[in-house]
PDB file of C-alpha atoms in Angstrom:
ATOM      1  CA  MET A1259      33.551  -4.919 172.747  1.00 60.00           C
ATOM      2  CA  GLU A1260      36.638  -3.050 171.580  1.00 64.00           C
ATOM      3  CA  ASN A1261      36.230   0.193 169.629  1.00 66.00           C
ATOM      4  CA  ASN A1262      39.839   1.105 168.906  1.00 82.00           C
ATOM      5  CA  LEU A1263      40.208   0.692 165.140  1.00 86.00           C
ATOM      6  CA  ILE A1264      39.391   3.104 162.329  1.00 84.00           C
ATOM      7  CA  TYR A1265      39.381   2.806 158.542  1.00 88.00           C
ATOM      8  CA  THR A1266      41.357   5.523 156.799  1.00 86.00           C
ATOM      9  CA  LYS A1267      43.980   6.132 154.075  1.00 88.00           C
ATOM     10  CA  ASP A1268      47.763   6.325 154.340  1.00 88.00           C
ATOM     11  CA  ILE A1269      50.038   8.978 152.854  1.00 87.00           C
ATOM     12  CA  HIS A1270      49.785   7.245 149.452  1.00 88.00           C
ATOM     13  CA  ASP A1271      45.960   7.180 149.573  1.00 90.00           C
ATOM     14  CA  LYS A1272      45.982   3.413 150.161  1.00 91.00           C
ATOM     15  CA  ASP A1273      43.680   1.514 152.517  1.00 87.00           C
ATOM     16  CA  LEU A1274      44.769   1.620 156.155  1.00 87.00           C
ATOM     17  CA  LEU A1275      43.329   0.140 159.341  1.00 89.00           C
ATOM     18  CA  THR A1276      44.836   1.841 162.363  1.00 85.00           C
ATOM     19  CA  ASN A1277      44.634   1.710 166.151  1.00 84.00           C
ATOM     20  CA  THR A1278      43.386   4.980 167.633  1.00 77.00           C
ATOM     21  CA  ILE A1279      44.694   4.298 171.146  1.00 69.00           C
ATOM     22  CA  GLN A1280      48.282   3.357 170.314  1.00 60.00           C
ATOM     23  CA  THR A1281      48.264   5.244 166.979  1.00 68.00           C
ATOM     24  CA  ASN A1282      49.881   2.311 165.222  1.00 80.00           C
ATOM     25  CA  GLN A1283      49.077   0.643 161.916  1.00 85.00           C
ATOM     26  CA  VAL A1284      47.102  -2.601 162.014  1.00 85.00           C
ATOM     27  CA  MET A1285      46.633  -3.499 158.348  1.00 86.00           C
ATOM     28  CA  MET A1286      47.555  -1.914 155.021  1.00 87.00           C
ATOM     29  CA  GLU A1287      46.678  -2.311 151.363  1.00 87.00           C
ATOM     30  CA  TRP A1288      50.022  -3.907 150.476  1.00 90.00           C
ATOM     31  CA  GLU A1289      48.763  -7.052 152.224  1.00 91.00           C
ATOM     32  CA  LYS A1290      45.980  -7.648 149.678  1.00 95.00           C
ATOM     33  CA  PRO A1291      47.922  -9.856 147.196  1.00 95.00           C
ATOM     34  CA  TYR A1292      49.505 -11.753 150.080  1.00 96.00           C
ATOM     35  CA  MET A1293      46.111 -12.421 151.668  1.00 96.00           C
ATOM     36  CA  GLU A1294      44.795 -13.620 148.327  1.00 98.00           C
ATOM     37  CA  GLU A1295      47.788 -15.942 147.962  1.00 97.00           C
ATOM     38  CA  LEU A1296      47.138 -17.389 151.431  1.00 98.00           C
ATOM     39  CA  VAL A1297      43.524 -18.091 150.505  1.00 98.00           C
ATOM     40  CA  LYS A1298      44.646 -19.644 147.223  1.00 98.00           C
ATOM     41  CA  ARG A1299      46.890 -22.026 149.157  1.00 97.00           C
ATOM     42  CA  LEU A1300      44.081 -22.802 151.585  1.00 98.00           C
ATOM     43  CA  GLN A1301      41.592 -23.652 148.819  1.00 98.00           C
ATOM     44  CA  PRO A1302      38.583 -23.003 151.081  1.00 98.00           C
ATOM     45  CA  LYS A1303      35.862 -25.631 151.138  1.00 98.00           C
ATOM     46  CA  GLY A1304      32.831 -26.627 153.185  1.00 98.00           C
ATOM     47  CA  ASN A1305      32.379 -24.609 156.351  1.00 99.00           C
ATOM     48  CA  VAL A1306      35.049 -21.922 156.731  1.00 99.00           C
ATOM     49  CA  LEU A1307      36.192 -20.214 159.936  1.00 99.00           C
ATOM     50  CA  GLU A1308      38.035 -16.913 159.570  1.00 99.00           C
ATOM     51  CA  VAL A1309      39.541 -15.059 162.537  1.00 98.00           C
ATOM     52  CA  GLY A1310      39.864 -11.310 161.973  1.00 96.00           C
ATOM     53  CA  PHE A1311      38.036  -9.385 159.234  1.00 96.00           C
ATOM     54  CA  GLY A1312      40.441  -6.450 158.934  1.00 93.00           C
ATOM     55  CA  LEU A1313      40.203  -4.775 155.536  1.00 95.00           C
ATOM     56  CA  GLY A1314      38.208  -7.691 154.159  1.00 96.00           C
ATOM     57  CA  TYR A1315      40.819  -8.877 151.652  1.00 97.00           C
ATOM     58  CA  SER A1316      40.883 -12.505 152.790  1.00 98.00           C
ATOM     59  CA  ALA A1317      37.109 -12.563 153.298  1.00 98.00           C
ATOM     60  CA  ASN A1318      36.536 -11.412 149.721  1.00 98.00           C
ATOM     61  CA  ALA A1319      38.920 -14.063 148.429  1.00 98.00           C
ATOM     62  CA  ILE A1320      37.267 -16.822 150.481  1.00 98.00           C
ATOM     63  CA  GLN A1321      33.870 -15.925 149.027  1.00 98.00           C
ATOM     64  CA  GLN A1322      35.176 -16.699 145.531  1.00 98.00           C
ATOM     65  CA  TYR A1323      35.294 -20.417 146.374  1.00 98.00           C
ATOM     66  CA  ASP A1324      32.457 -22.935 146.424  1.00 97.00           C
ATOM     67  CA  ILE A1325      31.979 -23.017 150.195  1.00 98.00           C
ATOM     68  CA  ASN A1326      28.944 -23.797 152.359  1.00 98.00           C
ATOM     69  CA  THR A1327      29.251 -21.237 155.162  1.00 98.00           C
ATOM     70  CA  HIS A1328      31.683 -18.508 156.177  1.00 99.00           C
ATOM     71  CA  THR A1329      32.015 -17.755 159.900  1.00 99.00           C
ATOM     72  CA  ILE A1330      34.044 -14.699 160.933  1.00 99.00           C
ATOM     73  CA  ILE A1331      35.174 -13.958 164.495  1.00 98.00           C
ATOM     74  CA  GLU A1332      35.836 -10.249 165.078  1.00 96.00           C
ATOM     75  CA  CYS A1333      36.192  -8.240 168.298  1.00 93.00           C
ATOM     76  CA  ASP A1334      36.334  -4.570 167.254  1.00 92.00           C
ATOM     77  CA  SER A1335      32.987  -2.779 166.966  1.00 91.00           C
ATOM     78  CA  LYS A1336      33.943  -0.624 163.963  1.00 92.00           C
ATOM     79  CA  VAL A1337      35.240  -3.641 162.079  1.00 94.00           C
ATOM     80  CA  ILE A1338      32.141  -5.627 163.051  1.00 96.00           C
ATOM     81  CA  GLU A1339      29.921  -2.905 161.569  1.00 95.00           C
ATOM     82  CA  LYS A1340      31.850  -3.068 158.310  1.00 96.00           C
ATOM     83  CA  ALA A1341      31.735  -6.873 158.290  1.00 97.00           C
ATOM     84  CA  TYR A1342      27.947  -6.894 158.678  1.00 97.00           C
ATOM     85  CA  VAL A1343      27.515  -4.493 155.762  1.00 97.00           C
ATOM     86  CA  TRP A1344      29.896  -6.588 153.684  1.00 97.00           C
ATOM     87  CA  SER A1345      28.159  -9.868 154.613  1.00 97.00           C
ATOM     88  CA  LYS A1346      24.830  -8.782 153.125  1.00 96.00           C
ATOM     89  CA  LYS A1347      26.408  -8.578 149.665  1.00 96.00           C
ATOM     90  CA  GLN A1348      28.014 -12.028 149.634  1.00 97.00           C
ATOM     91  CA  LYS A1349      27.071 -15.125 147.673  1.00 94.00           C
ATOM     92  CA  HIS A1350      27.705 -17.589 150.503  1.00 97.00           C
ATOM     93  CA  LYS A1351      26.119 -17.442 153.951  1.00 97.00           C
ATOM     94  CA  VAL A1352      28.148 -15.401 156.460  1.00 98.00           C
ATOM     95  CA  PHE A1353      27.952 -15.599 160.259  1.00 98.00           C
ATOM     96  CA  ILE A1354      29.589 -12.801 162.276  1.00 98.00           C
ATOM     97  CA  ILE A1355      30.707 -13.844 165.776  1.00 98.00           C
ATOM     98  CA  GLU A1356      31.312 -10.804 167.991  1.00 97.00           C
ATOM     99  CA  GLY A1357      34.178 -11.170 170.461  1.00 95.00           C
ATOM    100  CA  THR A1358      37.680 -12.595 170.683  1.00 95.00           C
ATOM    101  CA  TRP A1359      38.434 -16.045 169.360  1.00 96.00           C
ATOM    102  CA  GLN A1360      39.827 -16.947 172.778  1.00 95.00           C
ATOM    103  CA  ASN A1361      36.337 -16.462 174.233  1.00 95.00           C
ATOM    104  CA  LYS A1362      34.137 -17.518 171.314  1.00 97.00           C
ATOM    105  CA  LEU A1363      35.884 -20.469 169.675  1.00 97.00           C
ATOM    106  CA  LYS A1364      34.778 -22.956 172.331  1.00 95.00           C
ATOM    107  CA  SER A1365      31.114 -22.298 171.484  1.00 96.00           C
ATOM    108  CA  LEU A1366      31.568 -23.179 167.807  1.00 98.00           C
ATOM    109  CA  GLY A1367      31.467 -26.528 166.032  1.00 97.00           C
ATOM    110  CA  TYR A1368      33.614 -28.158 163.363  1.00 98.00           C
ATOM    111  CA  PHE A1369      35.006 -26.576 160.219  1.00 99.00           C
ATOM    112  CA  ASP A1370      36.719 -27.625 156.987  1.00 98.00           C
ATOM    113  CA  SER A1371      38.942 -24.579 156.425  1.00 99.00           C
ATOM    114  CA  PHE A1372      40.587 -22.135 158.839  1.00 99.00           C
ATOM    115  CA  PHE A1373      42.060 -18.700 158.091  1.00 99.00           C
ATOM    116  CA  PHE A1374      43.757 -16.883 160.979  1.00 98.00           C
ATOM    117  CA  ASP A1375      44.826 -13.235 160.999  1.00 95.00           C
ATOM    118  CA  ASP A1376      43.908 -11.702 164.343  1.00 91.00           C
ATOM    119  CA  TYR A1377      45.220  -8.644 166.170  1.00 82.00           C
ATOM    120  CA  PRO A1378      46.647  -8.772 169.743  1.00 78.00           C
ATOM    121  CA  HIS A1379      43.912  -8.048 172.277  1.00 79.00           C
ATOM    122  CA  PRO A1380      44.596  -6.408 175.673  1.00 75.00           C
ATOM    123  CA  ASP A1381      42.496  -9.046 177.449  1.00 78.00           C
ATOM    124  CA  HIS A1382      44.769 -11.779 176.071  1.00 78.00           C
ATOM    125  CA  PRO A1383      48.415 -10.624 176.408  1.00 74.00           C
ATOM    126  CA  ASP A1384      50.779 -12.264 173.932  1.00 75.00           C
ATOM    127  CA  PRO A1385      54.253 -10.699 174.312  1.00 70.00           C
ATOM    128  CA  LEU A1386      55.960 -13.515 172.378  1.00 72.00           C
ATOM    129  CA  SER A1387      53.399 -13.630 169.529  1.00 76.00           C
ATOM    130  CA  THR A1388      52.648 -17.312 170.091  1.00 81.00           C
ATOM    131  CA  ARG A1389      48.836 -17.186 170.117  1.00 89.00           C
ATOM    132  CA  VAL A1390      48.638 -18.884 166.725  1.00 91.00           C
ATOM    133  CA  PHE A1391      49.918 -22.039 168.444  1.00 89.00           C
ATOM    134  CA  ASP A1392      47.076 -21.844 170.972  1.00 90.00           C
ATOM    135  CA  PHE A1393      44.584 -21.481 168.143  1.00 95.00           C
ATOM    136  CA  TYR A1394      46.180 -24.418 166.326  1.00 93.00           C
ATOM    137  CA  TYR A1395      45.895 -26.782 169.273  1.00 91.00           C
ATOM    138  CA  ASP A1396      42.334 -25.670 170.002  1.00 94.00           C
ATOM    139  CA  ILE A1397      41.064 -26.312 166.480  1.00 96.00           C
ATOM    140  CA  MET A1398      43.062 -29.524 166.128  1.00 94.00           C
ATOM    141  CA  GLU A1399      41.501 -31.018 169.254  1.00 93.00           C
ATOM    142  CA  LYS A1400      37.938 -29.700 169.022  1.00 95.00           C
ATOM    143  CA  HIS A1401      37.052 -27.973 165.738  1.00 98.00           C
ATOM    144  CA  ALA A1402      38.869 -29.459 162.719  1.00 97.00           C
ATOM    145  CA  ASN A1403      37.021 -31.911 160.507  1.00 97.00           C
ATOM    146  CA  ALA A1404      38.894 -34.752 158.835  1.00 96.00           C
ATOM    147  CA  ASN A1405      40.804 -33.453 155.794  1.00 97.00           C
ATOM    148  CA  SER A1406      40.438 -29.837 156.910  1.00 98.00           C
ATOM    149  CA  THR A1407      43.138 -27.214 156.296  1.00 98.00           C
ATOM    150  CA  PHE A1408      44.552 -24.207 158.132  1.00 98.00           C
ATOM    151  CA  THR A1409      46.622 -21.193 157.101  1.00 98.00           C
ATOM    152  CA  TRP A1410      47.545 -17.873 158.697  1.00 96.00           C
ATOM    153  CA  TYR A1411      49.380 -14.575 158.283  1.00 94.00           C
ATOM    154  CA  CYS A1412      53.065 -15.463 158.681  1.00 91.00           C
ATOM    155  CA  GLY A1413      56.054 -13.146 158.388  1.00 84.00           C
ATOM    156  CA  ARG A1414      58.794 -15.651 159.274  1.00 83.00           C
ATOM    157  CA  PRO A1415      59.762 -19.237 158.433  1.00 84.00           C
ATOM    158  CA  ILE A1416      58.953 -21.445 161.401  1.00 82.00           C
ATOM    159  CA  CYS A1417      59.107 -24.977 162.750  1.00 79.00           C
ATOM    160  CA  TRP A1418      55.707 -26.545 163.324  1.00 82.00           C
ATOM    161  CA  PRO A1419      54.537 -29.346 165.655  1.00 78.00           C
ATOM    162  CA  CYS A1420      53.104 -32.278 163.686  1.00 79.00           C
ATOM    163  CA  ASN A1421      52.310 -35.970 163.988  1.00 82.00           C
ATOM    164  CA  ASN A1422      51.166 -38.757 161.654  1.00 88.00           C
ATOM    165  CA  TYR A1423      47.713 -37.205 161.370  1.00 92.00           C
ATOM    166  CA  ILE A1424      48.935 -33.738 160.415  1.00 93.00           C
ATOM    167  CA  SER A1425      50.534 -32.544 157.172  1.00 93.00           C
ATOM    168  CA  TRP A1426      52.669 -29.406 157.008  1.00 93.00           C
ATOM    169  CA  ASP A1427      54.063 -27.223 154.242  1.00 94.00           C
ATOM    170  CA  MET A1428      55.339 -23.672 153.890  1.00 95.00           C
ATOM    171  CA  GLU A1429      56.235 -21.622 150.834  1.00 95.00           C
ATOM    172  CA  SER A1430      57.827 -18.197 150.553  1.00 94.00           C
ATOM    173  CA  TYR A1431      56.044 -15.275 148.932  1.00 94.00           C
ATOM    174  CA  GLU A1432      57.985 -12.250 147.737  1.00 92.00           C
ATOM    175  CA  ILE A1433      56.160  -8.975 148.202  1.00 87.00           C
ATOM    176  CA  ASN A1434      56.826  -5.250 148.058  1.00 84.00           C
ATOM    177  CA  ILE A1435      56.253  -3.692 151.480  1.00 84.00           C
ATOM    178  CA  PRO A1436      56.106   0.129 151.392  1.00 83.00           C
ATOM    179  CA  ASP A1437      58.480   2.232 153.457  1.00 81.00           C
ATOM    180  CA  ASN A1438      55.623   3.769 155.427  1.00 82.00           C
ATOM    181  CA  CYS A1439      54.637   0.390 156.890  1.00 85.00           C
ATOM    182  CA  ASP A1440      55.833   0.253 160.501  1.00 80.00           C
ATOM    183  CA  TYR A1441      54.747  -3.229 161.601  1.00 76.00           C
ATOM    184  CA  VAL A1442      56.656  -5.653 159.368  1.00 73.00           C
ATOM    185  CA  GLU A1443      60.295  -5.634 160.373  1.00 65.00           C
ATOM    186  CA  LYS A1444      63.073  -8.040 161.160  1.00 54.00           C
ATOM    187  CA  TYR A1445      66.155  -6.975 163.046  1.00 44.00           C
ATOM    188  CA  GLY A1446      65.102  -3.368 162.439  1.00 51.00           C
ATOM    189  CA  LYS A1447      64.851  -3.771 158.653  1.00 58.00           C
ATOM    190  CA  LYS A1448      61.873  -4.087 156.341  1.00 66.00           C
ATOM    191  CA  ILE A1449      61.444  -7.632 155.096  1.00 71.00           C
ATOM    192  CA  LYS A1450      60.747  -8.531 151.471  1.00 80.00           C
ATOM    193  CA  MET A1451      59.384 -12.016 152.015  1.00 85.00           C
ATOM    194  CA  MET A1452      56.207 -13.352 153.593  1.00 91.00           C
ATOM    195  CA  TYR A1453      55.269 -17.010 154.000  1.00 94.00           C
ATOM    196  CA  THR A1454      52.253 -19.137 153.159  1.00 96.00           C
ATOM    197  CA  PRO A1455      51.967 -21.991 155.673  1.00 96.00           C
ATOM    198  CA  LEU A1456      49.480 -24.810 155.217  1.00 97.00           C
ATOM    199  CA  VAL A1457      48.477 -27.376 157.827  1.00 96.00           C
ATOM    200  CA  GLY A1458      46.281 -30.354 156.991  1.00 96.00           C
ATOM    201  CA  PHE A1459      44.314 -32.351 159.569  1.00 96.00           C
ATOM    202  CA  LYS A1460      43.779 -35.941 158.431  1.00 94.00           C
ATOM    203  CA  LYS A1461      41.179 -36.806 161.071  1.00 92.00           C
ATOM    204  CA  LYS A1462      38.990 -35.209 163.752  1.00 90.00           C
ATOM    205  CA  ASN A1463      39.897 -34.700 167.401  1.00 87.00           C
ATOM    206  CA  ILE A1464      43.668 -35.067 167.108  1.00 86.00           C
ATOM    207  CA  LYS A1465      45.488 -35.071 170.436  1.00 79.00           C
ATOM    208  CA  MET A1466      49.061 -33.830 170.836  1.00 77.00           C
ATOM    209  CA  HIS A1467      51.198 -32.652 173.718  1.00 68.00           C
ATOM    210  CA  ARG A1468      51.077 -28.868 173.581  1.00 71.00           C
ATOM    211  CA  LYS A1469      54.391 -27.190 172.886  1.00 65.00           C
ATOM    212  CA  ILE A1470      55.510 -23.996 171.229  1.00 56.00           C
ATOM    213  CA  LEU A1471      58.453 -24.108 168.849  1.00 51.00           C
ATOM    214  CA  GLU A1472      60.625 -21.051 168.450  1.00 46.00           C
ATOM    215  CA  MET A1473      60.518 -19.155 165.195  1.00 44.00           C
ATOM    216  CA  PHE A1474      63.800 -19.345 163.353  1.00 40.00           C
ATOM    217  CA  SER A1475      65.637 -17.640 160.542  1.00 38.00           C
ATOM    218  CA  ASP A1476      69.181 -16.411 159.993  1.00 40.00           C
ATOM    219  CA  ASP A1477      68.459 -14.604 156.733  1.00 41.00           C
TER     220      ASP A1477
END
C-alpha cells in the first residue's frame, strides 16, 4: 500500500493534498465546486463506484443523492485512513476497497454510477495520461449496468469512442484556478476552463474495439 500523500494547507490556508516523495500537489481546495458540478452532472443513483477519495469533495457530494451503496477504491494508506473515518459518518453504506483500481476492479460487480478521479501510480505507468480510457473499456465490458452513467475529472475537451449503445456529452465549466496551483496547465499557462463529461451505457456488457483517441484543443 502506498503511503506518499499528506493532508495539509497551502499558502492561502486552503486544503491541500500533496505527494511527499515528489513534493508536488495532488489536489487543492479550488477543485471543490468543480467536483460538485461533476457529481451534479452524474446524478448518482443505485450502486456507485468512485475511484480516488482525495479530499473527499466528490464523495461528500455523492452522499447527498438517494443511492444504495457507495464503493470507493483508494490506494494510499493515509487517504484510506481518512476515508474510513469519513465513511462512519455517512447516511449511505460505504465500502472502502484498498488498492489500485487496476488491481481491484476485476473483483467487483456491476454499478449504476461511476466517478473517476485517480492519481498516477508508480506500479501502473501512464506517461500519456490515457488510463481513463482503460477504465472506461473495463467498466463498459464488465461492470456497467444498463442505463448507468460515468464521469471523470477532465481538464481538456476530448473525442470519445462511442457506439449505438453509448451516449456521450461534454460541457465546459469555468473556474478560478489559483496561481499557486502547479498541476493544471496547458502550453505552460494556467487554464480557466474545466470540462464535465458524461457517458451513458444503454445496456450491460457492451463490446467495442479498444482504441484511444487523442485529446484535442487549439484554444
